[in-house]
Short mmCIF file of C-alpha atoms and ligand atoms in Angstrom, two decimals:
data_model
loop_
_atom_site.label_atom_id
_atom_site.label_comp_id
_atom_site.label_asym_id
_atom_site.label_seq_id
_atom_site.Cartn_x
_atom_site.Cartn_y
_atom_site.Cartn_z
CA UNK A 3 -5.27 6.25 -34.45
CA UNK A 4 -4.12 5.38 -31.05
CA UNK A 5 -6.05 6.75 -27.82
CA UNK A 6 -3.59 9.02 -26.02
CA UNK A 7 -0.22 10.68 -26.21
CA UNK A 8 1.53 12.71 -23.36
CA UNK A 9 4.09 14.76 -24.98
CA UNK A 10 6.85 16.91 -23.85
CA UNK A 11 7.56 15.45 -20.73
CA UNK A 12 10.69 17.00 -19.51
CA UNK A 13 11.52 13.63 -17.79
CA UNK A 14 9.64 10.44 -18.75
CA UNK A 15 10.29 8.46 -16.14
CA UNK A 16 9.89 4.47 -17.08
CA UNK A 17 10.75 3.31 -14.16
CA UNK A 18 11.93 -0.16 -15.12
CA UNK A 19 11.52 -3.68 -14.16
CA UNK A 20 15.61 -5.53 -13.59
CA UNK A 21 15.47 -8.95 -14.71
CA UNK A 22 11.83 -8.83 -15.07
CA UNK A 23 12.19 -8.51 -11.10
CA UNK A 24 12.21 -5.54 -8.50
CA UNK A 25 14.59 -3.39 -8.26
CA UNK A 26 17.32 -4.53 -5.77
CA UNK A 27 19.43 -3.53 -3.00
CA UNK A 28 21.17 -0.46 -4.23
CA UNK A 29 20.36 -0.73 -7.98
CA UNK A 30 17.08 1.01 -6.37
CA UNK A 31 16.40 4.06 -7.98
CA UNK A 32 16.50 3.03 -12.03
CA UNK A 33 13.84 5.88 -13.03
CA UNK A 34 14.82 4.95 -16.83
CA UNK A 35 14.68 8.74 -17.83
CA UNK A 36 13.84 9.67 -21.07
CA UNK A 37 14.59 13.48 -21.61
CA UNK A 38 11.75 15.73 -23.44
CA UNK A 39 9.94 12.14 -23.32
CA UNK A 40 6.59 11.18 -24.66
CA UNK A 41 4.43 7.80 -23.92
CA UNK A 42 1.86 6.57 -25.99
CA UNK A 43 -1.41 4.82 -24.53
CA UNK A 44 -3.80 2.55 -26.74
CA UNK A 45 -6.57 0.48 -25.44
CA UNK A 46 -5.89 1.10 -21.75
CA UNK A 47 -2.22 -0.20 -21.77
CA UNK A 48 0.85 1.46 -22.59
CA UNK A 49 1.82 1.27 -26.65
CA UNK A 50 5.03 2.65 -26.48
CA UNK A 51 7.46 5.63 -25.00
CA UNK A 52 10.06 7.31 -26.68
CA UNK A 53 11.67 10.57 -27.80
CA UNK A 54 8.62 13.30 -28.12
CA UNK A 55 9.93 14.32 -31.84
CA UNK A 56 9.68 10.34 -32.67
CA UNK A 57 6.08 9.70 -31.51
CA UNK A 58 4.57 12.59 -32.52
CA UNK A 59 5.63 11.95 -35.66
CA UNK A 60 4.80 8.02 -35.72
CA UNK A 61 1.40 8.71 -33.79
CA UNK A 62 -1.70 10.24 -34.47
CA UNK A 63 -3.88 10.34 -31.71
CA UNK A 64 -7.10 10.85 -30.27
CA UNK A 65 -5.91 12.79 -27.46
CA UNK A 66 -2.75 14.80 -26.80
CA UNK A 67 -1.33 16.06 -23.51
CA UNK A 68 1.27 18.50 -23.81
CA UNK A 69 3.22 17.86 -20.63
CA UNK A 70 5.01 21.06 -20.94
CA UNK A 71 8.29 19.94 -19.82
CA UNK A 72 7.13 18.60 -16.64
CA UNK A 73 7.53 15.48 -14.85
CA UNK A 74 6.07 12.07 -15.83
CA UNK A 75 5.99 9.31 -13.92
CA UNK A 76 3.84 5.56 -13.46
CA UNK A 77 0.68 6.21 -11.30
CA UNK A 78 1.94 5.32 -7.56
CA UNK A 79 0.95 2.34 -6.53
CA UNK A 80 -0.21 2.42 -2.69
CA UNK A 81 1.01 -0.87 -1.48
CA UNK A 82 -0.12 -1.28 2.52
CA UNK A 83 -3.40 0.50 3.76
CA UNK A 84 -6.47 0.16 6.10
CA UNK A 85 -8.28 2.74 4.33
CA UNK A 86 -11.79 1.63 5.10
CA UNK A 87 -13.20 2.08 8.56
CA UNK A 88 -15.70 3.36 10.70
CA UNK A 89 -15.89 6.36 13.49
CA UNK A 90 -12.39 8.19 14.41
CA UNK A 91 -9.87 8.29 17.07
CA UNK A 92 -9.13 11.80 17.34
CA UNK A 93 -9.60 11.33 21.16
CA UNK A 94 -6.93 8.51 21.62
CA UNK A 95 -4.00 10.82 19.34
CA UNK A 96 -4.71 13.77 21.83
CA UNK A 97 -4.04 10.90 24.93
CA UNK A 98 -1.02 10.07 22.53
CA UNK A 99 0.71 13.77 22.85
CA UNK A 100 0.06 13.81 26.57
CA UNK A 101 1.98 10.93 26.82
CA UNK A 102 -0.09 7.61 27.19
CA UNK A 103 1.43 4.74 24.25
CA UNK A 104 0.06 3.41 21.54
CA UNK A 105 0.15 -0.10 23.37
CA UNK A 106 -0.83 1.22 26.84
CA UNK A 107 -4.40 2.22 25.09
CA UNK A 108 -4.49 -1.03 23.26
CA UNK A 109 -4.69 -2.75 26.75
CA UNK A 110 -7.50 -0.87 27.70
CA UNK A 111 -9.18 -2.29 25.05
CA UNK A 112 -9.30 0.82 22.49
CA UNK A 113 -6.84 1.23 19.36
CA UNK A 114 -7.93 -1.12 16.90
CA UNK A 115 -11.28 -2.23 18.98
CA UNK A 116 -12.33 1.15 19.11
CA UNK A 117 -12.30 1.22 15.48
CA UNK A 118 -13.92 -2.08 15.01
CA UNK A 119 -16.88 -1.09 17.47
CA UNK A 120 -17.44 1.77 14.79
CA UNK A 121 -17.09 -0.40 11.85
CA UNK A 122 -19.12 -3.43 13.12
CA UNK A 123 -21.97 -0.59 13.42
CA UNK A 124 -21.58 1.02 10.44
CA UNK A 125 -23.59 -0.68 7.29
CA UNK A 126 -22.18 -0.89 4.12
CA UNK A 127 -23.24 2.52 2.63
CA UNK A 128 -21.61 4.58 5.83
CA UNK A 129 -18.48 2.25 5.24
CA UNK A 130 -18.39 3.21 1.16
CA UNK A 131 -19.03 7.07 2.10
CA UNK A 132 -16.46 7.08 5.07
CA UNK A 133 -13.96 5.51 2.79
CA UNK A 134 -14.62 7.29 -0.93
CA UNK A 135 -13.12 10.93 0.11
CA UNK A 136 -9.93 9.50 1.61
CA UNK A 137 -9.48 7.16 -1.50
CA UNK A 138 -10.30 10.51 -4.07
CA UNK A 139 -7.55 12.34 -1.83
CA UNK A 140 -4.90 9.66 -1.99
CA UNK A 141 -5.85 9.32 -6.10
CA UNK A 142 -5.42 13.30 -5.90
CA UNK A 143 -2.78 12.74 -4.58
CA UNK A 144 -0.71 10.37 -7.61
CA UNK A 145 -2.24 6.47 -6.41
CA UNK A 146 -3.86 4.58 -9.15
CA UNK A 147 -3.84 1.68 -7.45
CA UNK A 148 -4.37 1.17 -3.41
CA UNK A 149 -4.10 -1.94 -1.48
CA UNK A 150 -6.81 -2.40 1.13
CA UNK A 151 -7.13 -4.60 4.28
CA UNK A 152 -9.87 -5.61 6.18
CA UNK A 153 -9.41 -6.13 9.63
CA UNK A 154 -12.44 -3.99 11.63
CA UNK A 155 -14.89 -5.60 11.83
CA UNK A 156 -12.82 -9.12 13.45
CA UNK A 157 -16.41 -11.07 13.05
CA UNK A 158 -16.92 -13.00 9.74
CA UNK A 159 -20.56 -11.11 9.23
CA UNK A 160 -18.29 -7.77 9.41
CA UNK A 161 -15.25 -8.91 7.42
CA UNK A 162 -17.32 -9.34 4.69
CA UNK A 163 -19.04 -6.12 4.85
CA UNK A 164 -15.49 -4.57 4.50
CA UNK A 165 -14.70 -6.75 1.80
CA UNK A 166 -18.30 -5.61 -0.17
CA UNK A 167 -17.39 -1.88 0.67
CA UNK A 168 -13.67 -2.77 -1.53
CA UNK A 169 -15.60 -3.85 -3.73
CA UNK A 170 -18.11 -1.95 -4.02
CA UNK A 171 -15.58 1.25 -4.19
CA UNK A 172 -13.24 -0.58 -6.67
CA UNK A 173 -16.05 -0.26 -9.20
CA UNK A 174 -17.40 3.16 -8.24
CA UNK A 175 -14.31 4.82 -8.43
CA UNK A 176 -11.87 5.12 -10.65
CA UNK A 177 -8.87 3.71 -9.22
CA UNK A 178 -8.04 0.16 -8.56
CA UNK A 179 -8.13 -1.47 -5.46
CA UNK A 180 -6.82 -4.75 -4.55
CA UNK A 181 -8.27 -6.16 -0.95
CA UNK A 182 -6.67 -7.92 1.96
CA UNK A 183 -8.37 -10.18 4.12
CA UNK A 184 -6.83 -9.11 7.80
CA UNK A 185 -9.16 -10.53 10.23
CA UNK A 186 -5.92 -11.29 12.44
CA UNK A 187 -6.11 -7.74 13.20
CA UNK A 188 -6.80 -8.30 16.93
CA UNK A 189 -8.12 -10.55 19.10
CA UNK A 190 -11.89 -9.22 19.26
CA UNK A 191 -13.27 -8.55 23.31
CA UNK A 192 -15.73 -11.48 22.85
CA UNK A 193 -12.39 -14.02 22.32
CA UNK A 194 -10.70 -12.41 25.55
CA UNK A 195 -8.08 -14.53 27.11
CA UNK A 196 -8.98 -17.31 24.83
CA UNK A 197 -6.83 -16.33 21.06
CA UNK A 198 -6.80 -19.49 20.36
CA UNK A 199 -10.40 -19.89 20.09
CA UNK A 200 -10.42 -17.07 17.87
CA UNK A 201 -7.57 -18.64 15.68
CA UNK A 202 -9.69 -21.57 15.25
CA UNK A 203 -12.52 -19.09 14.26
CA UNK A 204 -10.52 -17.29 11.66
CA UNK A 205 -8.97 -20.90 10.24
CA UNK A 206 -12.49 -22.69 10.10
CA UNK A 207 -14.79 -20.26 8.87
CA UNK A 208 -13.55 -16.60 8.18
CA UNK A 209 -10.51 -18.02 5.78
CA UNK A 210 -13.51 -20.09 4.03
CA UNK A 211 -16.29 -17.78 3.76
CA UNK A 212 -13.08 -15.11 2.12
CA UNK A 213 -12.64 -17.90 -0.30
CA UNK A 214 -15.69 -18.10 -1.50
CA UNK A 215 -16.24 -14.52 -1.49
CA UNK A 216 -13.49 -14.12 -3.69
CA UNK A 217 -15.07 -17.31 -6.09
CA UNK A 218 -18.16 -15.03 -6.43
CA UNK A 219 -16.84 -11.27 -6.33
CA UNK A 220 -12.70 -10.78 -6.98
CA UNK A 221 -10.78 -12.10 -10.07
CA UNK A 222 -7.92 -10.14 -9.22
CA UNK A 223 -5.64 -10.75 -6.44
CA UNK A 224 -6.22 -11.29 -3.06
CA UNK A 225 -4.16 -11.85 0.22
CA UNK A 226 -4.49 -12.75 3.60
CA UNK A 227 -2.57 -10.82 6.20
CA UNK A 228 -1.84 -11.27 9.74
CA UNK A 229 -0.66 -8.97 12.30
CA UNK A 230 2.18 -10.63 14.57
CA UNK A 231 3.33 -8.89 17.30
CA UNK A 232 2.88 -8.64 21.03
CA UNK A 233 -0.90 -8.44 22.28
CA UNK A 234 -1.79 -9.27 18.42
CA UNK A 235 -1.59 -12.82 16.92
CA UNK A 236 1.39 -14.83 18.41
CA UNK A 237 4.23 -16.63 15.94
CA UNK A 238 2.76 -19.15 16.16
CA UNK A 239 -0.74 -18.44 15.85
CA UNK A 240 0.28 -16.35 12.44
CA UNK A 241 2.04 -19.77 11.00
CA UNK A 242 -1.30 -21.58 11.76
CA UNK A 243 -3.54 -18.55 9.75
CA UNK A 244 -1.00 -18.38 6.97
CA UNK A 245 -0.98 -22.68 6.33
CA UNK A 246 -4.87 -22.90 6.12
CA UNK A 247 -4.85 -19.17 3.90
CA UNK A 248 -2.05 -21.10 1.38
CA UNK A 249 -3.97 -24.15 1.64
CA UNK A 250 -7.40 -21.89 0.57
CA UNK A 251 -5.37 -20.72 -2.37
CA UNK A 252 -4.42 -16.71 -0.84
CA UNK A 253 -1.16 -15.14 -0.98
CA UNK A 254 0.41 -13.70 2.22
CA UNK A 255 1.51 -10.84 3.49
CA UNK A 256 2.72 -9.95 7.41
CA UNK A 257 3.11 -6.94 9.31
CA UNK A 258 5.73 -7.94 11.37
CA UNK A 259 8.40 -5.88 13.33
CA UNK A 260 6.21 -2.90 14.17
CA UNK A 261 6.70 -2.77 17.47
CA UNK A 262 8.47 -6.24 18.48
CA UNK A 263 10.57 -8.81 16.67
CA UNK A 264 8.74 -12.06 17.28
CA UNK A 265 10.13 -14.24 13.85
CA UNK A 266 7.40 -12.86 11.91
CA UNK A 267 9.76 -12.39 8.76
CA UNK A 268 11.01 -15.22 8.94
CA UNK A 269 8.47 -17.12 8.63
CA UNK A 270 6.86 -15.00 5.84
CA UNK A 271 10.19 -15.25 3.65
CA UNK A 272 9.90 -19.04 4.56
CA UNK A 273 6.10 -19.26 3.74
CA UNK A 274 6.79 -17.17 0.26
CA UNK A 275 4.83 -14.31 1.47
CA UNK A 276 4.56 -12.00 -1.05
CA UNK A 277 5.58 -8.90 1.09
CA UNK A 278 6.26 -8.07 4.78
CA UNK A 279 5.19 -4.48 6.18
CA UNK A 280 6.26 -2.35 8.69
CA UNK A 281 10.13 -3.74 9.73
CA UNK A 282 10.98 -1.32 11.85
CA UNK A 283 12.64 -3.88 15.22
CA UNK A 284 13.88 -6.17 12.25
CA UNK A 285 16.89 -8.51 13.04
CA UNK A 286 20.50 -7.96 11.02
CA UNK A 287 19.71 -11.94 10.56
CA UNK A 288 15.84 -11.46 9.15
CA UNK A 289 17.11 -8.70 7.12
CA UNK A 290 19.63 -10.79 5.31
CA UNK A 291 16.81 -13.56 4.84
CA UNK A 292 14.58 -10.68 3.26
CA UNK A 293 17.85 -9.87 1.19
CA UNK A 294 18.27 -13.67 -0.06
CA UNK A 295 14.38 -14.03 -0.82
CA UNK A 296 11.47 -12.62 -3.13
CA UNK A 297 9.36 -10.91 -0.90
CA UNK A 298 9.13 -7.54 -0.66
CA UNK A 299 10.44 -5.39 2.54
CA UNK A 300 7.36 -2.27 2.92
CA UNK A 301 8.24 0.20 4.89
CA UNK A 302 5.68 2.85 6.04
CA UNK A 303 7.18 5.92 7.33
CA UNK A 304 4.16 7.54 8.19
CA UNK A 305 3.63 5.04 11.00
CA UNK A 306 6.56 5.76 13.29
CA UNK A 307 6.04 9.36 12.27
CA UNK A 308 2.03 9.49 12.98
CA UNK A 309 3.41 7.98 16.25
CA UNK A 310 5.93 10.51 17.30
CA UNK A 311 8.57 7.48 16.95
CA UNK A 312 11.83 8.13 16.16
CA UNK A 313 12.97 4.66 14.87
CA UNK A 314 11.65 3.90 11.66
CA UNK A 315 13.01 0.93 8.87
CA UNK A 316 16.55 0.26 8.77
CA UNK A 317 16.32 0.89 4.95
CA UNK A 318 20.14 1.53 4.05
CA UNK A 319 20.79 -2.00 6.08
CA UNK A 320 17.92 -3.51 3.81
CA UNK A 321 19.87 -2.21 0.34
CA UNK A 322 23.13 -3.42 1.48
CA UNK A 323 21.70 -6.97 1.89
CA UNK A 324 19.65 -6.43 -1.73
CA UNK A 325 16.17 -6.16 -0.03
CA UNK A 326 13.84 -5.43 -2.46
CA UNK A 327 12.17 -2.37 -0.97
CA UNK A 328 8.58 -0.79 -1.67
CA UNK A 329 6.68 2.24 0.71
CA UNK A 330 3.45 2.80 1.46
CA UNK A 331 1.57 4.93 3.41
CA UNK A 332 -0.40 2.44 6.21
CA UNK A 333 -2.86 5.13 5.88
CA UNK A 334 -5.16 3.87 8.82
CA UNK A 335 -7.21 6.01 11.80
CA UNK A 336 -5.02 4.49 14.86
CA UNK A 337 -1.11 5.34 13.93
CA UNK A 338 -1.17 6.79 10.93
CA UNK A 339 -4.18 8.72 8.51
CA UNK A 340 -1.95 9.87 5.66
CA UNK A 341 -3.74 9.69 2.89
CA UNK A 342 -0.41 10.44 0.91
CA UNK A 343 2.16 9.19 -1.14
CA UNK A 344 3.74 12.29 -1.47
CA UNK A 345 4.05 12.70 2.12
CA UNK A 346 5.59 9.02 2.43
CA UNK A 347 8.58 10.66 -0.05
CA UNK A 348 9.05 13.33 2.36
CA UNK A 349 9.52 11.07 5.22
CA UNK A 350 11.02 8.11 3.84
CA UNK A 351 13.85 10.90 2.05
CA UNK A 352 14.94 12.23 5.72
CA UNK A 353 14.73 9.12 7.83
CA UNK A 354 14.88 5.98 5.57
CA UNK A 355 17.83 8.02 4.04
CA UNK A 356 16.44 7.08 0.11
CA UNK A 357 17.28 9.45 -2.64
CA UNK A 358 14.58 11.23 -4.61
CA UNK A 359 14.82 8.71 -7.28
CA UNK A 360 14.67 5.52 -4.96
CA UNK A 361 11.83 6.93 -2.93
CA UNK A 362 9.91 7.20 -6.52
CA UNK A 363 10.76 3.35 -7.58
CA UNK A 364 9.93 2.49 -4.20
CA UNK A 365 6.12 3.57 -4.33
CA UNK A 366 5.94 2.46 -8.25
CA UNK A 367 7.64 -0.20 -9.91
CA UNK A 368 9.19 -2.26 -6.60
CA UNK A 369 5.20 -1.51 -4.74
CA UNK A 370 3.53 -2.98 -7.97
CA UNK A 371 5.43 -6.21 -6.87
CA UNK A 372 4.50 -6.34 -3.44
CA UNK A 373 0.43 -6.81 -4.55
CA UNK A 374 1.16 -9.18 -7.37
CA UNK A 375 1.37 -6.75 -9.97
CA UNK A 376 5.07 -6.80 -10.49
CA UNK A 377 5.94 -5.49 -14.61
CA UNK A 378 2.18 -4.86 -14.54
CA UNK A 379 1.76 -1.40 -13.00
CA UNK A 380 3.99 1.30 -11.63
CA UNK A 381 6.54 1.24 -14.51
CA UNK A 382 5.86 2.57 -18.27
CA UNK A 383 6.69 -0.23 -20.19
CA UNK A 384 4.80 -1.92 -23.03
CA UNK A 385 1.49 -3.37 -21.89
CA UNK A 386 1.97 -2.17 -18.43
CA UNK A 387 -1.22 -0.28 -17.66
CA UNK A 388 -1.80 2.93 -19.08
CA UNK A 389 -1.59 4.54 -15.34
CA UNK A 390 0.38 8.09 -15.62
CA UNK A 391 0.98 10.66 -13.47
CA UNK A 392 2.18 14.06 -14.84
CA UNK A 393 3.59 16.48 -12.19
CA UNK A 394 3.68 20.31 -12.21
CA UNK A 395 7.07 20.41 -11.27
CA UNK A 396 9.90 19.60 -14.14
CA UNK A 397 12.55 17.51 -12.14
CA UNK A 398 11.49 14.18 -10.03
CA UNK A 399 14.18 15.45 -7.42
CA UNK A 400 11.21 18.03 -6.24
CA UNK A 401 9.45 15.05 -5.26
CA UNK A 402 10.19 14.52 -0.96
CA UNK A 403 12.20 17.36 -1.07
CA UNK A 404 8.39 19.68 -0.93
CA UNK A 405 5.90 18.42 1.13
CA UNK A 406 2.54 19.80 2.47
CA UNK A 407 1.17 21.06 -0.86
CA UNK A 408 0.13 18.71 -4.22
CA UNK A 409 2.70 18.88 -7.17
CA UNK A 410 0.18 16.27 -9.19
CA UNK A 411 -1.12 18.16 -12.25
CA UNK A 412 -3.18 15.49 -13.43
CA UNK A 413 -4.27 11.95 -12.86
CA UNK A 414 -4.49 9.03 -15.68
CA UNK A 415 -5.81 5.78 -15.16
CA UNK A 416 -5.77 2.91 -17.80
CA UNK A 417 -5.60 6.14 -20.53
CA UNK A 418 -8.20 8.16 -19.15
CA UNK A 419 -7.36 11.71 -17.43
CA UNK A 420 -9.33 10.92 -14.26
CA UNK A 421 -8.19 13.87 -12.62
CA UNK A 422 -6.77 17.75 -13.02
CA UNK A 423 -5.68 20.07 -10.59
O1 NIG B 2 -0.45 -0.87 10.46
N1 NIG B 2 -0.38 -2.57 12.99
C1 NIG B 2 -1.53 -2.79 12.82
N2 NIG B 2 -2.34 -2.07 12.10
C2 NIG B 2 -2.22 -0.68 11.88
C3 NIG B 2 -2.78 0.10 12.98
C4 NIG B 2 -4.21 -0.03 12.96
C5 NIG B 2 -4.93 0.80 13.97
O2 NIG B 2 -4.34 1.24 14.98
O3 NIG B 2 -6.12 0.99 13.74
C6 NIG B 2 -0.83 -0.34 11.49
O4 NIG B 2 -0.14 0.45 12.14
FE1 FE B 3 -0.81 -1.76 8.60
#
């Protein structure tokens, strides 16, 4: 007797791993369809997918979800997002539409200092509560598993208290979370004019006290980000942070290109990182590098977009030099509070130019890889996790091509329907 079967999917999309890799470049896209599909879920982990006729037949199970002919797909895998923070900055988007920049109000000292004002004051239960209905809504809304950075509270004391509320919400909810340490978020108004000083901060005790948070509270994975760009954490400042984060035993990640190209890329495809974010200034030259290397290229539409931009990643450049490519949703109260995936497909259809189908192994099987998950999560393969998503609608090309309203029918995580619409 095995634990669950979902029957009758019209499309059973597996979603599979190439080489045991990403998918690459223009082989982007593989959704592994298996018509009037079924998958079969024992123990948490995927057992086994097939035809329907064949596993309802070879299966007996405890559960049965009759999909109905609909859509089935990996839970989406979130791979880039600040989701935890305190207060909101409603007042700087309405200076945003009149016209003031997203920079300009960073050199006043709001943006991301407004928001760590508000965190460093909130405790840990206002942080949990804050975060738990945007976490339910991007669940809701097809994630089983969400990346999550730090990078408010820029103060060891308040790093940690993010790190505690990830925690904290991994376990109360039912989704996973995996956490980022981003205390090179900004320089924080007590390090003014001396970054440096802050660098040194971050390198001799934030990157250590991390560590040993993780010794005590995270088995799973855990990476250390840094935000190069202009007014942020200089090239050099970010190739400090990532040598004593490699040498403390963290993977890396960048967000690099947002605004500026400062070599960021570069030097995360030459550290290893594991992904770089954002890439919207990238160089033809740092693209190719990306192309030639194993870290993943996320690209977050919803930032350019929650922007009013109109230049977002050069995605079809990326595929022609076999970028492996994920998207995620940045979801974060400053550029861009979109709390979902689906609305990344919409965007990253019309201006990253991906089809349907690459959009959907962007945010599954390609994302899983760029949080250390790769052949783990986002594709429905045996002893992947038993994370499903079936869809109301009965094609996957519906997915992007609708936006504004939720085509999940119902959440599964590890097995268990978590959530019905
Ligand atoms: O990914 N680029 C840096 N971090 C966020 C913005 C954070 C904020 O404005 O609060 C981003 O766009
Ligand atoms: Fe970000």
């Amino acid at each position: 007797m095995i634990d669950l079967l979902i029957c009758n999917a019209g499309q059973l999309c597996t979603i599979p791993t190439h080489d045991s890799g990403p998918q690459r470049g223009h082989a982007l896209g593989d959704l592994g369809i298996i018509p009037n599909g079924a998958v079969a879920i024992h123990d948490g982990q995927i057992l086994t997918v097939g035809a329907s006729d064949d596993l309802q037949a070879n299966y007996d199970a405890a559960t049965v979800i009759d999909a109905q002919g609909c859509l089935v797909t990996p839970g989406l895998i979130d791979p880039h997002t600040h989701a935890i923070w305190g207060g909101n900055r409603a007042d700087e988007f309405e200076r945003r539409i009149a016209g003031t920049t997203y920079q300009q109000i960073m050199a006043e000292g709001g943006g991301i200092r407004a928001t760590m004002r508000a965190t460093r004051e909130a405790d840990l239960t206002t942080l949990i509560e804050a975060a738990k209905p945007r976490l339910l809504s991007m669940m809701q809304n097809g994630a089983t598993t969400i990346e999550v950075k730090t990078g408010y509270g820029l103060e060891t004391r308040a790093e940690l208290n993010m790190l505690n509320a990830i925690a904290v919400l991994d376990t109360e909810l039912p989704i996973d979370l995996v956490p980022t340490f981003l205390g090179a978020h900004a320089i924080p108004p007590e390090y003014d004019g001396r970054a440096d000083a802050y660098v040194d901060l971050i390198v001799q005790e934030m990157i250590p006290a991390v560590a040993t948070w993780k010794t005590d509270h995270w088995p799973g994975p855990l990476f250390c980000d840094v935000f190069c760009e202009t007014g942020a954490f200089s090239l050099e400042q970010t190739h400090r942070i990532f040598e004593a984060a490699l040498a403390a035993g963290f993977d890396l990640k960048i967000h690099s290109d947002e605004f500026d190209a400062l070599g960021g890329t570069r030097l995360a495809v030459e550290m290893g990182a594991v992904s770089a974010d954002h890439l919207v200034a990238t160089t033809p030259e740092e693209i190719d590098l990306l192309g030639h290397s194993n870290t993943i290229a996320v690209s977050m539409p919803p930032t350019p977009f929650g922007l009013g931009h109109h230049h977002y990643t050069s995605a079809q450049a990326m595929l022609d030099a076999g970028v492996a490519l994920a998207i995620a949703t940045d979801c974060n109260p400053g550029t861009a509070w979109c709390e979902s995936m689906q609305m990344v497909f919409a965007l990253a259809t019309r201006y990253l130019r991906l089809t349907q189908g690459q959009a959907l192994a962007s945010a599954t099987v390609n994302a899983a890889f760029a949080i250390n998950y790769g052949g783990q999560r986002g594709t429905l393969a045996p002893e992947a996790i038993g994370d499903v998503v079936i869809w109301q609608v009965d094609d996957y090309r519906q997915l992007g091509y609708r936006f504004g309203s939720n085509l999940v029918q119902q959440v599964i995580k590890r097995g268990q329907v978590i959530w019905t619409a």
